Amino acid sequence: MGGAKILNFGEILLRISPDTSSNWVESGVLPFYVGGAELNVATALSKWGLPSAYSSAMPDNAICHDIASNLQDKGIDVSRMHWSGDRLGIYYLPKGKDVKNAGVVYDRAGSSFATLSAEDINWDVLLDGIEWFHFSAICPAINQNVADMCLEALKQAKARNIRISLDLNYRAKLWKYGKTPIEVMPVLAAYCDLIMGNIWAANLMLGTDLDEQFLEVKDEYPKQALLEQAKRTSIELQQRFENCKYVANTFRFDYAQTGIKYFTTLKAQDSLLVSNEYLSKSIVDKVGSGDCFMAGLIYGFYQGRDPNYTLEFATAAAYDKLFIASDATSSSVSEIEKRIQHD
């Protein structure tokens, strides 16, 4: 399989987005996107010229082979795809709504990926030629079997000195198999070199301390207080998990009057880096912005770029994604770098 590739591992999904402002049932038109958090990262990395691979599970049928061919056309290595099971996972997200709100409807129980287990995977084949392994907290939220598979994947990757990144995506509707995130995620996080999320996800999933002022929902928090909390959270994670070299936090706030505010932090070595702040009165699609930020971090670190560039590139890429109507970015490196210079 050659080359030091970045392997993105997770569930492939179809996102179906009915436009509830129109009579979508009568029209018979349902826009769809091929996505999933880890695939969004894989797509961005390939778009930006890095050797990106993706592993998931799909039924061995003509429809899914068409999807795999499309991913190959985008430059993504799908040779590690597991062909098994009976169905592809689906989720419905009405146009213009956030993936985290009550509007999302999952139809993914019993999917090919959900029924995959560690025993089904040849780890030598999966990890051959891999330098970086990326996954998200969505995977271990699916069921105990997948959580166990994730743990084995991390053990196998670490034994091969492969760098590991984790996105602390929280999906309340998925944690339904009797385990809470705090019972599952810390064991997985212990293997990771890079942990990305936000101060609330880290508190919920990894048990980090959170100042009581952030426990209630407010219209706006003082930025300096948020940055101080981000620094405390990052230091705590680095101290608890000896493999953790970098901690990144995103802050995106939606205001009815002023629109979107977006900025991020990165704890690297002894300093907390803070990104440019981006503001917009309106956006197109929130889905995949966090995945794009994660991809930007991997893009920088994989190439040995300095942390400042890496953070600014990742932040601009994530902000840019808010104006693209799909699950993954379609912007080039130069387009993103121009946004850094001009915003």
Coordinates of C-alpha atoms in Angstrom, one line a residue:
M1 CA 0.0 0.0 0.0
G2 CA 3.1 2.2 0.2
G3 CA 3.7 5.6 1.6
A4 CA 3.2 7.0 5.1
K5 CA -0.5 7.5 5.0
I6 CA -3.0 9.1 7.3
L7 CA -5.7 6.6 8.2
N8 CA -9.1 7.9 9.1
F9 CA -11.3 5.2 10.8
G10 CA -15.0 5.5 11.5
E11 CA -18.5 5.0 10.2
I12 CA -19.5 6.1 6.8
L13 CA -23.0 7.6 6.6
L14 CA -25.5 9.1 4.2
R15 CA -26.8 12.5 5.3
I16 CA -30.2 13.2 3.9
S17 CA -31.3 16.8 4.2
P18 CA -34.9 17.6 3.4
D19 CA -35.8 21.3 3.0
T20 CA -38.5 21.7 5.6
S21 CA -39.3 25.2 4.3
S22 CA -40.7 23.5 1.1
N23 CA -43.1 20.6 0.4
W24 CA -40.2 18.1 0.2
V25 CA -42.5 15.1 0.6
E26 CA -44.6 16.1 -2.5
S27 CA -41.5 17.1 -4.6
G28 CA -39.8 13.7 -4.0
V29 CA -36.4 15.5 -3.9
L30 CA -34.0 14.7 -1.1
P31 CA -30.5 16.1 -1.2
F32 CA -27.9 13.7 0.2
Y33 CA -24.3 13.8 1.1
V34 CA -21.8 11.0 1.8
G35 CA -20.2 11.8 5.1
G36 CA -19.2 10.8 8.6
A37 CA -16.8 12.7 10.8
E38 CA -13.7 10.7 9.9
L39 CA -14.5 10.7 6.2
N40 CA -14.9 14.4 6.3
V41 CA -11.3 14.6 7.6
A42 CA -10.1 12.1 5.0
T43 CA -11.7 14.2 2.2
A44 CA -10.1 17.4 3.4
L45 CA -6.6 15.9 3.7
S46 CA -6.8 14.4 0.2
K47 CA -8.0 17.8 -1.2
W48 CA -5.0 19.4 0.4
G49 CA -2.6 16.9 -1.2
L50 CA -1.8 14.6 1.7
P51 CA -1.8 10.8 1.4
S52 CA -5.2 10.1 2.9
A53 CA -6.7 6.7 3.6
Y54 CA -10.2 5.8 4.9
S55 CA -11.4 2.6 6.5
S56 CA -15.0 1.9 7.4
A57 CA -17.5 -0.9 6.6
M58 CA -20.1 -1.1 3.9
P59 CA -22.3 -3.8 2.4
D60 CA -20.8 -5.5 -0.6
N61 CA -23.3 -4.2 -3.2
A62 CA -23.3 -2.0 -6.3
I63 CA -24.5 1.1 -4.5
C64 CA -21.7 1.1 -2.0
H65 CA -19.1 0.3 -4.6
D66 CA -20.3 3.4 -6.4
I67 CA -19.7 5.4 -3.2
A68 CA -16.2 3.8 -2.8
S69 CA -15.4 4.7 -6.5
N70 CA -16.4 8.3 -5.8
L71 CA -14.1 8.5 -2.8
Q72 CA -11.3 7.1 -4.9
D73 CA -11.9 9.7 -7.5
K74 CA -11.3 12.3 -4.7
G75 CA -7.9 10.8 -4.1
I76 CA -8.8 8.9 -1.0
D77 CA -7.3 5.4 -0.5
V78 CA -10.2 3.0 0.3
S79 CA -8.3 -0.2 -0.1
R80 CA -8.8 -0.8 3.6
M81 CA -12.6 -0.7 3.4
H82 CA -14.3 -3.7 5.1
W83 CA -17.0 -5.2 2.9
S84 CA -19.5 -6.8 5.2
G85 CA -22.9 -6.4 6.8
D86 CA -26.3 -5.5 5.4
R87 CA -26.8 -1.8 5.5
L88 CA -25.3 1.7 5.3
G89 CA -26.0 4.0 8.2
I90 CA -28.2 7.0 7.4
Y91 CA -29.1 10.2 9.3
Y92 CA -31.6 12.9 8.4
L93 CA -30.8 16.5 9.1
P94 CA -33.3 19.2 8.0
K95 CA -31.7 21.9 6.0
G96 CA -30.1 24.7 8.1
K97 CA -30.1 22.8 11.4
D98 CA -27.2 21.9 13.5
V99 CA -26.2 18.2 13.8
K100 CA -26.2 18.5 17.6
N101 CA -29.8 19.7 17.9
A102 CA -33.1 17.9 18.2
G103 CA -33.6 17.9 14.4
V104 CA -31.2 15.1 13.7
V105 CA -32.8 11.7 13.2
Y106 CA -30.5 8.6 13.1
D107 CA -31.2 5.5 11.1
R108 CA -28.0 3.6 11.6
A109 CA -28.7 0.8 14.0
G110 CA -27.3 -2.5 12.7
S111 CA -25.2 -0.8 10.1
S112 CA -22.2 -2.6 8.6
F113 CA -19.8 -0.6 10.8
A114 CA -21.9 -1.1 13.9
T115 CA -21.7 -4.8 13.5
L116 CA -17.9 -4.8 12.8
S117 CA -15.7 -6.2 15.6
A118 CA -11.9 -6.3 16.3
E119 CA -11.8 -10.0 15.3
D120 CA -12.9 -9.1 11.8
I121 CA -9.8 -6.9 11.2
N122 CA -6.4 -7.9 10.1
W123 CA -4.4 -5.2 11.9
D124 CA -1.2 -5.8 10.0
V125 CA -3.1 -5.0 6.8
L126 CA -5.1 -2.1 8.2
L127 CA -2.1 -0.3 9.6
D128 CA 0.5 -1.2 6.9
G129 CA 2.2 2.0 5.8
I130 CA 0.3 4.2 8.2
E131 CA 1.9 7.1 10.0
W132 CA -1.1 8.8 11.5
F133 CA -4.4 7.2 12.8
H134 CA -7.5 9.4 13.4
F135 CA -10.8 8.5 14.9
S136 CA -13.6 10.3 16.8
A137 CA -15.7 9.8 19.9
I138 CA -18.6 9.0 17.7
C139 CA -17.2 5.5 17.1
P140 CA -17.2 4.2 20.7
A141 CA -20.6 5.8 21.2
I142 CA -22.2 3.3 18.8
N143 CA -22.0 0.2 21.0
Q144 CA -19.7 -1.8 23.3
N145 CA -18.4 -3.9 20.4
V146 CA -17.2 -0.9 18.5
A147 CA -15.8 0.7 21.6
D148 CA -13.7 -2.5 22.2
M149 CA -12.7 -2.4 18.5
C150 CA -11.5 1.2 18.9
L151 CA -9.4 0.3 22.0
E152 CA -7.7 -2.6 20.1
A153 CA -7.1 -0.3 17.1
L154 CA -5.3 2.2 19.4
K155 CA -3.2 -0.5 21.1
Q156 CA -2.2 -1.8 17.7
A157 CA -1.4 1.7 16.4
K158 CA 0.6 2.7 19.4
A159 CA 2.6 -0.6 19.2
R160 CA 3.6 0.5 15.7
N161 CA 4.6 4.1 16.9
I162 CA 1.7 5.6 14.8
R163 CA 0.6 9.0 15.9
I164 CA -3.0 9.1 17.0
S165 CA -5.6 11.9 17.1
L166 CA -9.0 12.0 18.7
D167 CA -12.0 14.4 18.1
L168 CA -14.2 14.5 21.2
N169 CA -17.4 14.6 19.2
Y170 CA -20.4 14.1 21.6
R171 CA -23.7 12.7 20.2
A172 CA -26.2 12.3 23.1
K173 CA -28.5 10.2 20.9
L174 CA -25.8 7.5 20.4
W175 CA -24.7 6.8 23.9
K176 CA -27.6 4.3 24.6
Y177 CA -25.9 1.0 25.3
G178 CA -25.5 1.3 29.1
K179 CA -22.2 3.1 29.2
T180 CA -21.6 6.8 29.7
P181 CA -18.8 8.6 27.8
I182 CA -16.8 9.0 31.1
E183 CA -16.7 5.2 31.5
V184 CA -15.3 4.7 28.0
M185 CA -13.4 7.7 26.7
P186 CA -10.5 8.2 29.2
V187 CA -9.1 4.7 28.4
L188 CA -9.1 5.6 24.7
A189 CA -7.7 9.1 25.2
A190 CA -4.7 7.8 27.0
Y191 CA -3.3 6.5 23.7
C192 CA -3.7 9.8 21.8
D193 CA -1.1 12.4 20.8
L194 CA -3.6 15.0 19.8
I195 CA -7.0 15.6 21.5
M196 CA -9.4 18.1 20.0
G197 CA -12.8 19.2 21.3
N198 CA -13.9 22.0 23.6
I199 CA -14.0 22.6 27.3
W200 CA -17.5 21.2 27.7
A201 CA -16.8 18.0 25.7
A202 CA -13.6 17.4 27.7
N203 CA -15.6 17.8 31.0
L204 CA -18.3 15.5 29.9
M205 CA -16.3 12.8 28.2
L206 CA -12.9 12.9 30.1
G207 CA -13.9 14.4 33.4
T208 CA -11.8 17.5 33.3
D209 CA -12.6 20.3 35.8
L210 CA -14.9 23.0 34.6
D211 CA -15.4 26.3 36.3
E212 CA -18.9 26.6 37.7
Q213 CA -19.5 29.8 35.7
F214 CA -19.5 27.7 32.5
L215 CA -22.1 25.2 33.8
E216 CA -25.0 27.4 32.9
V217 CA -25.9 28.5 29.5
K218 CA -25.4 32.2 28.9
D219 CA -25.6 34.5 25.9
E220 CA -21.9 35.3 26.0
Y221 CA -19.0 34.4 28.2
P222 CA -16.0 36.7 28.7
K223 CA -13.4 35.6 26.2
Q224 CA -10.5 35.9 28.7
A225 CA -12.4 33.5 31.0
L226 CA -12.9 31.0 28.2
L227 CA -9.2 31.2 27.4
E228 CA -8.2 30.6 31.0
Q229 CA -10.5 27.6 31.2
A230 CA -9.1 26.3 27.9
K231 CA -5.6 26.5 29.3
R232 CA -6.6 24.7 32.5
T233 CA -8.4 22.0 30.6
S234 CA -5.5 21.5 28.2
I235 CA -2.9 21.3 31.0
E236 CA -5.0 18.8 32.9
L237 CA -5.3 16.6 29.8
Q238 CA -1.5 16.7 29.2
Q239 CA -0.8 15.9 32.8
R240 CA -3.3 13.0 32.9
F241 CA -2.4 11.4 29.6
E242 CA 1.4 11.1 29.1
N243 CA 1.0 10.5 25.3
C244 CA -0.9 13.8 24.8
K245 CA 1.3 16.4 23.2
Y246 CA -1.3 18.8 21.9
V247 CA -4.8 19.8 23.0
A248 CA -7.0 22.0 20.8
N249 CA -10.3 23.7 21.7
T250 CA -12.9 25.3 19.5
F251 CA -15.3 28.0 20.4
R252 CA -18.2 28.8 18.2
F253 CA -21.0 30.9 19.4
D254 CA -24.3 31.7 17.6
Y255 CA -25.9 35.0 18.3
A256 CA -29.3 36.0 17.0
Q257 CA -28.3 39.6 16.5
T258 CA -24.7 39.4 15.4
G259 CA -24.3 36.0 13.8
I260 CA -21.4 33.6 14.3
K261 CA -18.3 34.1 16.4
Y262 CA -15.5 31.6 16.0
F263 CA -12.0 31.2 17.5
T264 CA -9.8 28.3 18.7
T265 CA -6.9 27.5 21.0
L266 CA -4.0 25.1 20.9
K267 CA -1.9 24.0 23.8
A268 CA 1.6 23.3 22.5
Q269 CA 4.6 22.8 24.8
D270 CA 4.3 25.4 27.5
S271 CA 2.1 28.0 25.8
L272 CA -1.6 28.4 24.9
L273 CA -1.9 29.7 21.3
V274 CA -5.1 31.6 20.4
S275 CA -6.3 31.9 16.9
N276 CA -7.6 34.9 15.0
E277 CA -11.3 35.5 15.7
Y278 CA -13.8 35.2 12.9
L279 CA -17.2 36.8 12.7
S280 CA -20.1 36.4 10.2
K281 CA -23.7 37.4 10.2
S282 CA -24.8 34.3 8.4
I283 CA -23.5 30.9 7.3
V284 CA -24.5 28.1 4.9
D285 CA -23.8 24.7 6.7
K286 CA -22.5 24.0 10.1
V287 CA -22.0 20.3 9.5
G288 CA -18.3 19.2 9.2
S289 CA -16.7 22.5 10.5
G290 CA -15.2 20.7 13.4
D291 CA -14.0 17.9 11.2
C292 CA -12.3 20.5 9.0
F293 CA -10.6 22.0 12.0
M294 CA -9.3 18.5 12.9
A295 CA -8.1 18.0 9.4
G296 CA -6.3 21.3 9.5
L297 CA -4.4 20.3 12.6
I298 CA -3.4 17.0 11.1
Y299 CA -2.4 18.8 7.9
G300 CA 0.0 21.1 9.8
F301 CA 1.5 18.5 12.3
Y302 CA 1.9 15.8 9.7
Q303 CA 4.1 18.1 7.6
G304 CA 6.0 19.4 10.6
R305 CA 4.7 22.9 10.3
D306 CA 5.0 25.2 13.4
P307 CA 2.0 25.2 15.8
N308 CA 1.1 28.8 15.0
Y309 CA 0.7 28.2 11.3
T310 CA -1.1 24.9 12.1
L311 CA -3.6 26.5 14.4
E312 CA -4.4 29.5 12.0
F313 CA -4.7 27.2 9.0
A314 CA -7.0 24.8 10.9
T315 CA -9.2 27.7 12.2
A316 CA -9.5 29.4 8.8
A317 CA -10.3 26.0 7.2
A318 CA -13.1 25.3 9.8
Y319 CA -14.5 28.8 9.4
D320 CA -14.4 28.5 5.6
K321 CA -16.3 25.3 5.8
L322 CA -19.3 27.1 7.4
F323 CA -20.0 28.6 3.9
I324 CA -19.9 25.3 2.0
A325 CA -23.1 23.2 1.6
S326 CA -21.8 19.7 2.1
D327 CA -20.3 17.5 4.8
A328 CA -16.6 18.1 3.8
T329 CA -14.7 21.1 2.5
S330 CA -14.0 21.8 -1.1
S331 CA -11.6 24.6 -0.5
S332 CA -7.9 24.3 -1.5
V333 CA -4.9 25.1 0.7
S334 CA -4.3 28.4 -1.2
E335 CA -8.0 29.5 -0.8
I336 CA -7.8 28.8 3.0
E337 CA -4.5 30.6 3.4
K338 CA -6.0 33.6 1.6
R339 CA -8.8 33.6 4.2
I340 CA -6.2 33.7 7.0
Q341 CA -4.6 36.8 5.4
H342 CA -7.8 38.7 4.7
D343 CA -9.9 38.1 7.9

